[in-house]
CSV table of C-alpha atoms in Angstrom, one decimal:
chain,number,residue,atom,x,y,z
W,1,MET,CA,3.3,-34.5,-38.4
W,2,ALA,CA,4.2,-37.8,-36.8
W,3,THR,CA,2.0,-39.6,-34.2
W,4,VAL,CA,3.4,-42.1,-31.7
W,5,VAL,CA,1.9,-44.0,-28.7
W,6,GLU,CA,3.9,-43.4,-25.5
W,7,ARG,CA,3.8,-45.8,-22.6
W,8,GLU,CA,5.8,-44.6,-19.6
W,9,ARG,CA,5.9,-44.4,-15.8
W,10,LYS,CA,7.5,-41.7,-13.7
W,11,TYR,CA,9.2,-41.9,-10.4
W,12,SER,CA,10.7,-39.5,-7.9
W,13,GLY,CA,13.7,-39.8,-5.7
W,14,ASP,CA,16.0,-37.5,-3.7
W,15,GLU,CA,19.0,-35.8,-5.3
W,16,ASN,CA,21.3,-38.8,-4.5
W,17,PHE,CA,18.9,-41.4,-5.9
W,18,ARG,CA,20.2,-43.4,-8.8
W,19,PRO,CA,18.3,-46.3,-10.5
W,20,PRO,CA,19.5,-49.7,-9.3
W,21,ASP,CA,20.7,-52.4,-11.7
W,22,LEU,CA,17.6,-53.4,-13.7
W,23,THR,CA,18.9,-56.5,-15.4
W,24,GLY,CA,16.7,-59.5,-14.8
W,25,CYS,CA,13.5,-57.4,-15.0
W,26,GLY,CA,11.1,-58.7,-17.7
W,27,GLY,CA,13.8,-60.1,-19.9
W,28,VAL,CA,16.3,-57.3,-19.5
W,29,VAL,CA,19.9,-58.7,-20.0
W,30,THR,CA,21.9,-55.5,-20.3
W,31,MET,CA,21.8,-51.8,-19.5
W,32,SER,CA,23.6,-49.5,-21.9
W,33,ASP,CA,25.9,-46.7,-20.9
W,34,ALA,CA,24.3,-43.4,-20.2
W,35,THR,CA,23.9,-40.8,-23.0
W,36,VAL,CA,23.6,-37.2,-21.7
W,37,SER,CA,21.4,-34.4,-23.1
W,38,ASP,CA,20.0,-31.1,-22.0
W,39,LEU,CA,16.3,-30.5,-22.8
W,40,ASP,CA,14.5,-27.1,-22.6
W,41,ALA,CA,10.8,-27.1,-23.0
W,42,ILE,CA,8.2,-24.3,-23.0
W,43,TYR,CA,4.7,-25.5,-22.2
W,44,TRP,CA,1.7,-23.6,-23.7
W,45,ASP,CA,-1.8,-23.4,-22.2
W,46,THR,CA,-4.8,-21.2,-21.8
W,47,ASP,CA,-5.0,-18.8,-18.9
W,48,ASP,CA,-7.1,-21.2,-16.9
W,49,LEU,CA,-4.9,-24.2,-17.8
W,50,ARG,CA,-7.6,-26.0,-19.7
W,51,LEU,CA,-5.1,-28.1,-21.6
W,52,LEU,CA,-3.5,-29.7,-18.5
W,53,ARG,CA,-6.9,-30.0,-16.8
W,54,SER,CA,-8.1,-31.9,-19.9
W,55,GLY,CA,-5.1,-34.3,-20.0
W,56,HIS,CA,-3.2,-32.5,-22.7
W,57,ALA,CA,0.3,-31.1,-22.7
W,58,LEU,CA,1.6,-28.8,-25.5
W,59,ARG,CA,5.2,-27.9,-25.6
W,60,ARG,CA,8.0,-26.5,-27.8
W,61,ARG,CA,11.2,-28.3,-26.9
W,62,THR,CA,14.9,-27.9,-27.9
W,63,GLY,CA,17.6,-30.5,-27.4
W,64,GLY,CA,17.4,-34.2,-27.7
W,65,HIS,CA,16.6,-36.4,-30.7
W,66,ASP,CA,13.0,-35.2,-31.1
W,67,ALA,CA,13.2,-31.4,-30.7
W,68,GLY,CA,10.2,-29.5,-31.9
W,69,TRP,CA,6.5,-29.2,-31.1
W,70,HIS,CA,4.8,-32.0,-29.1
W,71,LEU,CA,1.2,-32.5,-28.1
W,72,LYS,CA,0.6,-35.3,-25.6
W,73,VAL,CA,-2.9,-36.6,-25.0
W,74,GLY,CA,-3.8,-38.9,-22.1
W,75,ALA,CA,-3.0,-39.5,-18.4
W,76,VAL,CA,0.4,-40.2,-17.1
W,77,GLY,CA,0.9,-43.9,-16.4
W,78,GLY,CA,-1.3,-45.0,-19.3
W,79,ALA,CA,-0.9,-45.0,-23.1
W,80,ARG,CA,-0.4,-41.4,-24.2
W,81,VAL,CA,-0.7,-40.4,-27.8
W,82,GLU,CA,2.0,-37.9,-28.8
W,83,HIS,CA,1.7,-35.8,-31.9
W,84,GLN,CA,5.1,-34.4,-33.1
W,85,PHE,CA,5.6,-31.4,-35.4
W,86,PRO,CA,9.0,-30.0,-36.5
W,87,ALA,CA,10.0,-26.7,-35.1
W,88,GLY,CA,10.2,-23.7,-37.4
W,89,GLU,CA,12.9,-21.1,-37.6
W,90,SER,CA,10.8,-18.6,-35.7
W,91,ASP,CA,8.0,-20.1,-33.7
W,92,ALA,CA,5.7,-17.4,-32.4
W,93,GLY,CA,3.1,-20.0,-31.4
W,94,PRO,CA,2.1,-23.6,-32.1
W,95,PRO,CA,1.5,-24.6,-35.7
W,96,ALA,CA,-2.0,-24.5,-37.1
W,97,GLU,CA,-2.1,-28.3,-37.4
W,98,LEU,CA,-1.6,-28.6,-33.6
W,99,VAL,CA,-4.0,-25.8,-32.8
W,100,ALA,CA,-6.7,-27.8,-34.6
W,101,LEU,CA,-6.0,-30.8,-32.4
W,102,ILE,CA,-6.3,-28.8,-29.1
W,103,ARG,CA,-9.4,-26.9,-30.1
W,104,GLY,CA,-11.6,-29.1,-27.9
W,105,ALA,CA,-9.2,-29.0,-24.9
W,106,SER,CA,-8.6,-25.2,-25.2
W,107,ARG,CA,-12.3,-24.5,-25.9
W,108,GLY,CA,-11.1,-22.4,-28.8
W,109,ARG,CA,-9.3,-20.0,-26.6
W,110,PRO,CA,-5.7,-18.7,-27.3
W,111,VAL,CA,-2.7,-20.4,-25.7
W,112,ALA,CA,0.4,-18.8,-24.3
W,113,PRO,CA,3.6,-19.8,-22.6
W,114,ALA,CA,2.6,-21.2,-19.2
W,115,ALA,CA,5.7,-23.0,-17.8
W,116,ARG,CA,9.3,-23.8,-18.6
W,117,VAL,CA,10.9,-27.1,-17.8
W,118,VAL,CA,14.6,-27.7,-18.1
W,119,ASN,CA,16.1,-31.2,-17.8
W,120,HIS,CA,19.6,-32.5,-17.5
W,121,ARG,CA,19.0,-36.0,-18.7
W,122,ARG,CA,21.0,-39.3,-18.4
W,123,GLU,CA,19.4,-42.0,-20.5
W,124,ARG,CA,20.0,-45.7,-20.6
W,125,ARG,CA,18.6,-48.5,-22.8
W,126,LEU,CA,17.3,-51.8,-21.4
W,127,GLN,CA,18.1,-54.6,-23.8
W,128,ASP,CA,17.3,-58.3,-24.1
W,129,ALA,CA,19.6,-61.1,-25.1
W,130,ASP,CA,19.3,-60.2,-28.8
W,131,GLY,CA,20.1,-56.6,-28.3
W,132,ARG,CA,16.5,-55.5,-28.8
W,133,VAL,CA,15.7,-52.3,-26.9
W,134,LEU,CA,12.8,-53.1,-24.5
W,135,ALA,CA,12.7,-49.7,-22.7
W,136,GLU,CA,14.5,-46.5,-22.0
W,137,VAL,CA,15.3,-45.3,-18.5
W,138,ALA,CA,15.9,-41.5,-18.1
W,139,GLU,CA,17.2,-39.8,-15.0
W,140,ASP,CA,16.2,-36.1,-15.1
W,141,ASP,CA,17.5,-33.3,-12.9
W,142,VAL,CA,14.6,-30.9,-13.4
W,143,ARG,CA,14.2,-27.2,-12.9
W,144,ALA,CA,10.7,-25.9,-13.5
W,145,GLU,CA,9.3,-22.3,-13.6
W,146,ASP,CA,5.7,-21.2,-13.7
W,147,LEU,CA,5.9,-18.4,-16.3
W,148,VAL,CA,2.8,-16.7,-14.9
W,149,ASP,CA,3.3,-16.5,-11.2
W,150,GLY,CA,7.1,-16.9,-11.2
W,151,THR,CA,7.4,-19.9,-8.8
W,152,THR,CA,10.3,-22.3,-9.3
W,153,GLN,CA,10.9,-25.9,-8.3
W,154,THR,CA,13.7,-28.4,-8.7
W,155,TRP,CA,13.4,-32.2,-8.3
W,156,HIS,CA,14.9,-35.5,-9.4
W,157,GLU,CA,12.8,-37.8,-11.6
W,158,ILE,CA,13.1,-41.1,-13.3
W,159,GLU,CA,11.1,-42.0,-16.4
W,160,VAL,CA,10.7,-45.5,-17.7
W,161,GLU,CA,9.4,-45.6,-21.3
W,162,LEU,CA,8.5,-48.8,-23.2
W,163,VAL,CA,10.0,-49.4,-26.6
W,164,ASP,CA,9.6,-53.1,-27.5
W,165,GLY,CA,8.8,-54.3,-24.0
W,166,ASP,CA,5.4,-54.8,-22.4
W,167,ASP,CA,3.5,-53.9,-19.2
W,168,GLY,CA,5.1,-56.9,-17.4
W,169,LEU,CA,8.5,-55.2,-17.8
W,170,LEU,CA,7.1,-51.9,-16.5
W,171,ASP,CA,5.7,-53.8,-13.4
W,172,ALA,CA,9.0,-55.6,-12.8
W,173,VAL,CA,11.0,-52.3,-13.1
W,174,ALA,CA,8.5,-50.6,-10.8
W,175,GLU,CA,9.0,-53.2,-8.1
W,176,ARG,CA,12.8,-52.8,-8.3
W,177,LEU,CA,12.7,-49.0,-8.2
W,178,ARG,CA,10.3,-48.9,-5.3
W,179,ALA,CA,12.5,-51.3,-3.4
W,180,ALA,CA,15.4,-48.9,-3.9
W,181,GLY,CA,13.4,-46.0,-2.5
W,182,ALA,CA,11.7,-44.4,-5.5
W,183,ARG,CA,8.1,-43.2,-5.4
W,184,GLU,CA,5.7,-43.4,-8.4
W,185,VAL,CA,4.7,-39.9,-9.7
W,186,PRO,CA,1.1,-39.8,-11.1
W,187,VAL,CA,1.5,-36.4,-12.9
W,188,SER,CA,3.6,-34.9,-15.7
W,189,LYS,CA,6.5,-32.4,-15.3
W,190,SER,CA,4.3,-29.7,-16.7
W,191,HIS,CA,1.6,-30.5,-14.1
W,192,ARG,CA,4.2,-30.2,-11.3
W,193,ALA,CA,5.5,-26.9,-12.7
W,194,VAL,CA,2.1,-25.2,-12.3
W,195,ALA,CA,0.8,-27.2,-9.4
W,196,ALA,CA,0.2,-24.1,-7.2
W,197,ARG,CA,-2.1,-22.5,-9.9
W,198,LEU,CA,-3.9,-25.8,-10.5
W,199,ALA,CA,-4.6,-26.1,-6.8
W,200,ARG,CA,-6.4,-22.8,-6.9
W,201,LEU,CA,-8.8,-24.0,-9.6
W,202,ASP,CA,-11.8,-25.9,-8.3
W,203,ASP,CA,-11.7,-29.3,-9.9
W,204,ARG,CA,-12.9,-31.2,-6.9
W,205,ALA,CA,-15.2,-34.1,-7.4
W,206,PRO,CA,-18.9,-33.1,-6.8
W,207,ASP,CA,-20.5,-34.3,-3.7
W,208,GLY,CA,-24.1,-34.9,-2.4
W,209,ALA,CA,-26.8,-37.1,-4.1
W,210,ALA,CA,-26.3,-35.2,-7.4
W,211,GLY,CA,-22.5,-35.9,-7.2
W,212,PRO,CA,-22.6,-39.3,-9.1
W,213,VAL,CA,-24.7,-37.7,-11.9
W,214,LEU,CA,-22.4,-34.7,-12.2
W,215,GLY,CA,-19.3,-36.9,-12.0
W,216,TYR,CA,-20.6,-39.1,-14.8
W,217,ALA,CA,-21.4,-36.1,-16.9
W,218,ARG,CA,-17.8,-34.8,-16.4
W,219,GLU,CA,-16.4,-38.1,-17.3
W,220,GLN,CA,-18.2,-38.1,-20.6
W,221,ARG,CA,-17.2,-34.4,-21.2
W,222,ASP,CA,-13.6,-35.4,-20.7
W,223,ALA,CA,-14.0,-38.4,-23.0
W,224,LEU,CA,-15.4,-36.2,-25.7
W,225,VAL,CA,-12.5,-33.8,-25.4
W,226,GLY,CA,-9.9,-36.5,-24.9
W,227,ASN,CA,-10.8,-38.1,-28.2
W,228,HIS,CA,-11.0,-34.9,-30.2
W,229,ALA,CA,-7.4,-34.9,-31.6
W,230,ALA,CA,-7.6,-38.5,-32.9
W,231,ALA,CA,-11.2,-38.1,-34.2
W,232,TYR,CA,-10.1,-35.0,-36.1
W,233,GLN,CA,-7.5,-37.2,-37.9
W,234,GLY,CA,-10.1,-39.8,-38.7
W,235,ASP,CA,-9.2,-42.5,-36.2
W,236,GLU,CA,-12.2,-44.9,-36.2
W,237,ASP,CA,-12.0,-45.8,-32.5
W,238,ALA,CA,-11.8,-42.1,-31.5
W,239,VAL,CA,-14.8,-41.2,-33.6
W,240,HIS,CA,-16.8,-44.0,-32.0
W,241,ASP,CA,-15.8,-43.1,-28.5
W,242,MET,CA,-16.5,-39.4,-29.1
W,243,ARG,CA,-19.9,-40.3,-30.4
W,244,VAL,CA,-20.7,-42.5,-27.5
W,245,ALA,CA,-19.7,-39.7,-25.1
W,246,VAL,CA,-22.1,-37.4,-26.8
W,247,ARG,CA,-24.9,-39.9,-26.6
W,248,ARG,CA,-24.2,-40.5,-22.9
W,249,LEU,CA,-24.2,-36.7,-22.2
W,250,ARG,CA,-27.5,-36.2,-24.1
W,251,ALA,CA,-29.1,-39.1,-22.2
W,252,THR,CA,-27.9,-37.9,-18.8
W,253,LEU,CA,-29.0,-34.3,-19.3
W,254,ARG,CA,-32.5,-35.6,-20.2
W,255,THR,CA,-32.8,-38.3,-17.6
W,256,PHE,CA,-31.7,-36.1,-14.7
W,257,ARG,CA,-32.8,-32.8,-16.2
W,258,GLY,CA,-34.3,-31.5,-13.0
W,259,LEU,CA,-30.7,-30.8,-11.8
W,260,TRP,CA,-30.1,-27.9,-14.2
W,261,ASP,CA,-31.9,-25.0,-15.7
W,262,ARG,CA,-34.3,-26.6,-18.2
W,263,ARG,CA,-33.8,-24.1,-21.0
W,264,GLU,CA,-30.0,-24.2,-20.9
W,265,SER,CA,-29.8,-28.0,-20.5
W,266,GLU,CA,-32.1,-28.5,-23.5
W,267,ALA,CA,-30.1,-26.0,-25.5
W,268,VAL,CA,-26.9,-27.9,-24.8
W,269,ARG,CA,-28.7,-31.2,-25.7
W,270,ALA,CA,-29.6,-29.8,-29.0
W,271,GLU,CA,-26.0,-28.8,-29.7
W,272,LEU,CA,-24.8,-32.2,-28.7
W,273,ARG,CA,-27.3,-33.7,-31.1
W,274,TRP,CA,-25.7,-31.6,-33.9
W,275,LEU,CA,-22.3,-32.7,-32.9
W,276,GLY,CA,-23.4,-36.4,-32.6
W,277,GLY,CA,-24.9,-36.1,-36.1
W,278,GLU,CA,-21.6,-35.0,-37.6
W,279,LEU,CA,-19.8,-37.8,-35.8
W,280,GLY,CA,-22.5,-40.3,-36.7
W,281,ARG,CA,-22.2,-39.7,-40.4
W,282,VAL,CA,-18.5,-40.6,-40.3
W,283,ARG,CA,-19.0,-43.6,-38.0
W,284,ASP,CA,-21.9,-45.1,-39.8
W,285,VAL,CA,-19.9,-45.1,-43.1
W,286,GLN,CA,-17.0,-46.7,-41.3
W,287,VAL,CA,-19.1,-49.4,-39.8
W,288,MET,CA,-21.1,-50.1,-43.0
W,289,ALA,CA,-18.0,-50.2,-45.2
W,290,ALA,CA,-16.4,-52.8,-42.8
W,291,ARG,CA,-19.7,-54.8,-42.6
W,292,LEU,CA,-20.2,-55.1,-46.3
W,293,ASP,CA,-16.5,-55.7,-47.0
W,294,THR,CA,-16.7,-58.7,-44.6
W,295,ALA,CA,-20.0,-59.9,-46.0
W,296,VAL,CA,-18.6,-59.9,-49.6
W,297,HIS,CA,-15.4,-61.6,-48.7
W,298,ASP,CA,-17.2,-64.3,-46.8
W,299,LEU,CA,-19.0,-65.4,-50.0
W,300,PRO,CA,-17.4,-68.1,-52.2
W,301,ALA,CA,-15.7,-66.5,-55.1
W,302,GLU,CA,-18.1,-68.1,-57.6
W,303,LEU,CA,-21.0,-66.3,-56.0
W,304,VAL,CA,-19.4,-62.8,-56.4
W,305,LEU,CA,-20.6,-61.8,-59.9
W,306,GLY,CA,-19.5,-58.5,-61.3
W,307,PRO,CA,-17.3,-55.8,-59.8
W,308,VAL,CA,-19.1,-55.9,-56.4
W,309,PRO,CA,-16.0,-55.3,-54.1
W,310,ALA,CA,-14.8,-52.4,-56.2
W,311,ARG,CA,-18.2,-50.8,-56.3
W,312,VAL,CA,-18.8,-51.1,-52.6
W,313,GLY,CA,-15.3,-49.7,-51.9
W,314,GLU,CA,-15.8,-46.8,-54.3
W,315,ARG,CA,-19.1,-45.8,-52.8
W,316,PHE,CA,-17.9,-45.8,-49.2
W,317,ALA,CA,-14.6,-44.2,-49.9
W,318,ALA,CA,-16.4,-41.2,-51.4
W,319,GLU,CA,-18.9,-41.0,-48.6
W,320,LEU,CA,-16.2,-41.3,-45.9
W,321,ALA,CA,-14.2,-38.5,-47.5
W,322,ARG,CA,-17.3,-36.2,-47.6
W,323,SER,CA,-18.4,-37.0,-44.0
W,324,THR,CA,-14.8,-36.6,-42.6
W,325,THR,CA,-14.5,-33.2,-44.3
W,326,ALA,CA,-17.8,-32.2,-42.8
W,327,LEU,CA,-16.7,-33.4,-39.3
W,328,ARG,CA,-13.5,-31.4,-39.4
W,329,ALA,CA,-15.4,-28.3,-40.5
W,330,ALA,CA,-17.7,-28.8,-37.5
W,331,LEU,CA,-14.7,-29.2,-35.1
W,332,ASP,CA,-13.1,-26.1,-36.6
W,333,SER,CA,-16.2,-24.0,-36.2
W,334,ASP,CA,-16.9,-21.5,-33.4
W,335,ARG,CA,-20.0,-23.5,-32.6
W,336,TYR,CA,-18.0,-26.5,-31.2
W,337,PRO,CA,-15.9,-24.7,-28.5
W,338,GLU,CA,-19.0,-22.7,-27.5
W,339,LEU,CA,-20.8,-26.0,-27.0
W,340,LEU,CA,-18.0,-27.2,-24.8
W,341,ALA,CA,-17.9,-24.0,-22.8
W,342,ARG,CA,-21.7,-24.3,-22.1
W,343,LEU,CA,-21.3,-27.9,-21.2
W,344,ASP,CA,-18.5,-26.9,-18.7
W,345,ARG,CA,-20.8,-24.5,-17.0
W,346,LEU,CA,-23.5,-27.2,-16.6
W,347,VAL,CA,-21.3,-30.0,-15.2
W,348,GLU,CA,-19.0,-27.8,-13.2
W,349,GLY,CA,-21.6,-25.4,-11.9
W,350,PRO,CA,-24.1,-25.7,-9.1
W,351,ALA,CA,-26.9,-28.3,-9.4
W,352,GLY,CA,-30.3,-28.7,-7.9
W,353,GLU,CA,-30.7,-30.1,-4.4
W,354,VAL,CA,-31.9,-33.7,-4.6
W,355,ASP,CA,-31.6,-36.9,-2.6
W,356,ARG,CA,-30.7,-40.4,-3.7
W,357,ARG,CA,-34.3,-41.5,-4.0
W,358,TRP,CA,-34.8,-38.8,-6.6
W,359,VAL,CA,-31.9,-40.2,-8.6
W,360,ASP,CA,-33.2,-43.7,-8.4
W,361,ARG,CA,-36.7,-42.7,-9.3
W,362,ARG,CA,-35.3,-41.2,-12.5
W,363,ILE,CA,-33.5,-44.4,-13.3
W,364,ARG,CA,-36.6,-46.5,-12.7
W,365,ARG,CA,-38.6,-44.2,-14.9
W,366,VAL,CA,-36.3,-44.4,-17.9
W,367,LEU,CA,-36.1,-48.2,-17.5
W,368,ARG,CA,-39.9,-48.5,-17.4
W,369,ARG,CA,-40.2,-46.4,-20.6
W,370,ALA,CA,-37.7,-48.6,-22.4
W,371,ASP,CA,-39.6,-51.7,-21.3
W,372,ASP,CA,-42.9,-50.3,-22.5
W,373,ARG,CA,-41.4,-49.3,-25.8
W,374,LEU,CA,-39.9,-52.7,-26.4
W,375,ASP,CA,-43.1,-54.5,-25.6
W,376,ALA,CA,-45.0,-52.3,-28.0
W,377,ALA,CA,-42.4,-52.8,-30.7
W,378,LEU,CA,-42.5,-56.6,-30.4
W,379,ALA,CA,-46.2,-56.5,-31.2
W,380,VAL,CA,-45.6,-54.9,-34.6
W,381,ALA,CA,-44.4,-56.7,-37.7
W,382,GLY,CA,-42.8,-55.6,-40.9
W,383,PRO,CA,-41.0,-52.3,-41.6
W,384,ALA,CA,-43.0,-50.5,-38.9
W,385,GLY,CA,-41.8,-53.1,-36.4
W,386,ASP,CA,-38.2,-52.5,-37.4
W,387,VAL,CA,-38.6,-48.8,-36.8
W,388,ALA,CA,-40.2,-49.5,-33.4
W,389,LEU,CA,-37.4,-51.8,-32.4
W,390,HIS,CA,-34.9,-49.2,-33.3
W,391,GLU,CA,-36.7,-46.7,-31.1
W,392,ALA,CA,-36.7,-49.2,-28.2
W,393,ARG,CA,-33.0,-49.7,-28.6
W,394,LYS,CA,-32.4,-46.0,-28.2
W,395,LYS,CA,-34.5,-46.0,-25.0
W,396,TYR,CA,-32.5,-48.9,-23.6
W,397,LYS,CA,-29.3,-47.0,-24.3
W,398,ALA,CA,-30.6,-44.2,-22.2
W,399,ALA,CA,-31.6,-46.6,-19.5
W,400,ARG,CA,-28.2,-48.3,-19.5
W,401,TYR,CA,-26.4,-44.9,-19.2
W,402,ALA,CA,-28.7,-43.9,-16.3
W,403,VAL,CA,-27.8,-47.1,-14.4
W,404,GLU,CA,-24.1,-46.5,-15.1
W,405,VAL,CA,-24.4,-43.3,-13.0
W,406,ARG,CA,-25.0,-45.4,-9.9
W,407,GLU,CA,-22.7,-48.3,-10.7
W,408,PRO,CA,-19.6,-47.0,-8.8
W,409,ALA,CA,-21.6,-46.7,-5.6
W,410,VAL,CA,-23.9,-49.7,-5.9
W,411,GLY,CA,-21.3,-52.1,-7.3
W,412,LYS,CA,-22.1,-55.6,-8.6
W,413,PRO,CA,-25.9,-55.3,-8.6
W,414,ALA,CA,-25.8,-52.3,-10.9
W,415,ALA,CA,-23.0,-53.8,-13.0
W,416,ARG,CA,-25.1,-56.9,-13.5
W,417,LEU,CA,-28.0,-54.8,-14.8
W,418,VAL,CA,-25.7,-52.7,-17.0
W,419,LYS,CA,-24.4,-56.0,-18.5
W,420,ARG,CA,-27.9,-57.3,-19.3
W,421,LEU,CA,-29.1,-54.1,-20.7
W,422,LYS,CA,-26.0,-54.0,-23.0
W,423,ALA,CA,-26.7,-57.5,-24.1
W,424,LEU,CA,-30.3,-56.5,-25.0
W,425,GLN,CA,-29.2,-53.3,-26.6
W,426,ASP,CA,-26.6,-55.2,-28.7
W,427,LEU,CA,-29.2,-57.6,-30.1
W,428,LEU,CA,-31.4,-54.7,-31.0
W,429,GLY,CA,-28.4,-53.1,-32.6
W,430,THR,CA,-27.7,-56.1,-34.7
W,431,HIS,CA,-31.2,-56.1,-36.0
W,432,GLN,CA,-31.0,-52.5,-36.9
W,433,ASP,CA,-27.7,-53.0,-38.7
W,434,SER,CA,-29.4,-55.7,-40.8
W,435,VAL,CA,-32.2,-53.3,-41.6
W,436,VAL,CA,-29.8,-50.5,-42.7
W,437,THR,CA,-27.6,-53.0,-44.6
W,438,ARG,CA,-30.5,-54.3,-46.6
W,439,GLU,CA,-31.5,-50.9,-47.7
W,440,VAL,CA,-27.9,-50.1,-48.7
W,441,LEU,CA,-27.7,-53.3,-50.7
W,442,ARG,CA,-31.1,-52.5,-52.4
W,443,ARG,CA,-29.8,-49.1,-53.5
W,444,GLN,CA,-26.5,-50.5,-54.6
W,445,ALA,CA,-28.3,-53.2,-56.7
W,446,LEU,CA,-30.5,-50.5,-58.4
W,447,GLN,CA,-27.4,-48.5,-59.3
W,448,ALA,CA,-25.7,-51.7,-60.6
W,449,TYR,CA,-28.7,-52.5,-62.7
W,450,ALA,CA,-28.9,-49.0,-64.2
W,451,GLU,CA,-25.2,-49.4,-65.2
W,452,GLY,CA,-25.8,-52.8,-66.8
W,453,GLU,CA,-24.0,-54.8,-64.1
W,454,ASN,CA,-24.9,-58.2,-62.6
W,455,THR,CA,-27.0,-57.7,-59.5
W,456,PHE,CA,-27.1,-61.4,-58.3
W,457,THR,CA,-24.6,-60.9,-55.5
W,458,TYR,CA,-26.4,-57.9,-54.0
W,459,GLY,CA,-29.6,-60.0,-53.9
W,460,LEU,CA,-27.8,-62.9,-52.3
W,461,LEU,CA,-26.4,-60.6,-49.6
W,462,HIS,CA,-29.8,-59.0,-49.0
W,463,ALA,CA,-31.4,-62.4,-48.5
W,464,ARG,CA,-28.7,-63.5,-46.0
W,465,GLN,CA,-29.2,-60.3,-44.0
W,466,ALA,CA,-33.0,-60.8,-44.0
W,467,GLU,CA,-32.5,-64.5,-42.9
W,468,ALA,CA,-30.3,-63.4,-40.0
W,469,ALA,CA,-32.8,-60.8,-38.9
W,470,GLY,CA,-35.4,-63.4,-38.6
W,471,HIS,CA,-33.5,-65.0,-35.7
W,472,ASP,CA,-33.3,-61.8,-33.8
W,473,ARG,CA,-36.7,-61.6,-32.2
W,474,PRO,CA,-36.5,-64.8,-30.1
W,475,ALA,CA,-33.1,-63.8,-28.8
W,476,VAL,CA,-34.4,-60.3,-28.0
W,477,ILE,CA,-37.2,-61.7,-26.0
W,478,ARG,CA,-34.8,-63.9,-24.0
W,479,ALA,CA,-32.5,-61.0,-23.3
W,480,ARG,CA,-35.5,-58.8,-22.3
W,481,ASP,CA,-36.6,-61.4,-19.8
W,482,ARG,CA,-33.1,-61.7,-18.3
W,483,ALA,CA,-32.9,-57.9,-17.9
W,484,ARG,CA,-36.2,-57.7,-16.1
W,485,ARG,CA,-35.6,-60.4,-13.5
W,486,ARG,CA,-36.5,-59.1,-10.0
W,487,LYS,CA,-33.2,-59.8,-8.5
W,488,VAL,CA,-31.4,-57.8,-11.1
W,489,ARG,CA,-33.4,-54.6,-10.4
W,490,ARG,CA,-34.2,-55.1,-6.7
W,491,TRP,CA,-31.5,-52.6,-5.6
W,492,LEU,CA,-33.3,-49.8,-7.4
W,493,LYS,CA,-36.4,-50.1,-5.1
W,494,ARG,CA,-34.6,-49.8,-1.8
């Protein structure tokens, strides 16, 4: 299975519209002659179109240079990841490898043919002075059919896809196309094909005082699902983003728990904790492996005694393999889609009646608890103090996520507080990383000693980590004071 990143924009014009001359746009010197192809794609989805609603498009296409199964993840107009799988002789359904990647978006439910999109395509290449292909421009005469309700549509569409060009080229081409009468299209062909059915599904933004909380929770749910495919394949950024989405959801369900049935919201939080644990084991190994690799390579060669880089690499490679296998098993389990279905019911269903003051009181409460926990932690020294600082960090994460709920409506005052809470949280995180790293080094040194290897380098790295940690507390106190200034929090008391 191949994976590519697609960056394209779509435009619509009437039947007589043809793209203007695009030479001069972002370094384009020539436009190639058109190549013609006929493309026929069947899009698959659940009966309630969960894939499309989650920013996924799954199709089986014939014709063109990349015929086969394609899974696109991401919104039109941004960077979309496309997973490509060759077609079989008799495709009764998508291959198992792709089914695993849509398990989050489909909520584990079966998919079936949902729409057919047929294109008559004329494609040109935009090239620079050296003949390098910067982008491809495709004119599509489209005929689409909803395979469930039978509605059909036809339209003319222009796609501009980057090859070796950049966003500046896309912007320049967009300006030229709009001047010629084209209109940018914010949705995919498959979305347009089933637009009538999508309109009947209630995906409206929540309103009322609880609206920002529900909207924020939906965003995190969507981030969780949107990163599923890449995280399943072990992508470090996707694992991180998925884990952060889980943390934000858990914190939101707790901070604003009066909005939902207590028993159900706590049950969902418990399941999110399980999923976060599986993601955390992978992410923690990734982070620690990179941290120690950098630390070892930053030492002068004469201070690296024994096979330290090899031993560190061996340890983390084995741990990463085990944790990644466990994560995939969790994502393949029935427990995972059931969690997502329960989460859908919470964030898409009715919520309790509250006013804005109720929301702000909840934010003030979680901030106050974080402040109290940090003050208590700073009064404790030694290992107990390290544990207390870690707990304070978790409280500030919850506080920051709570403030983020109000940021779109409040604007700069909330954004300023988010920034200062993040700075404080990052300092506490650096301290915790030092604590964990020292323990890993201690264990690694014990193993090296037992195997008769030199332990000098492990001791040196441990001492450097301890020295760095000693500088954390004054910085934490300064960041704490900046995050507590009256003008930064004044908006919460109105």
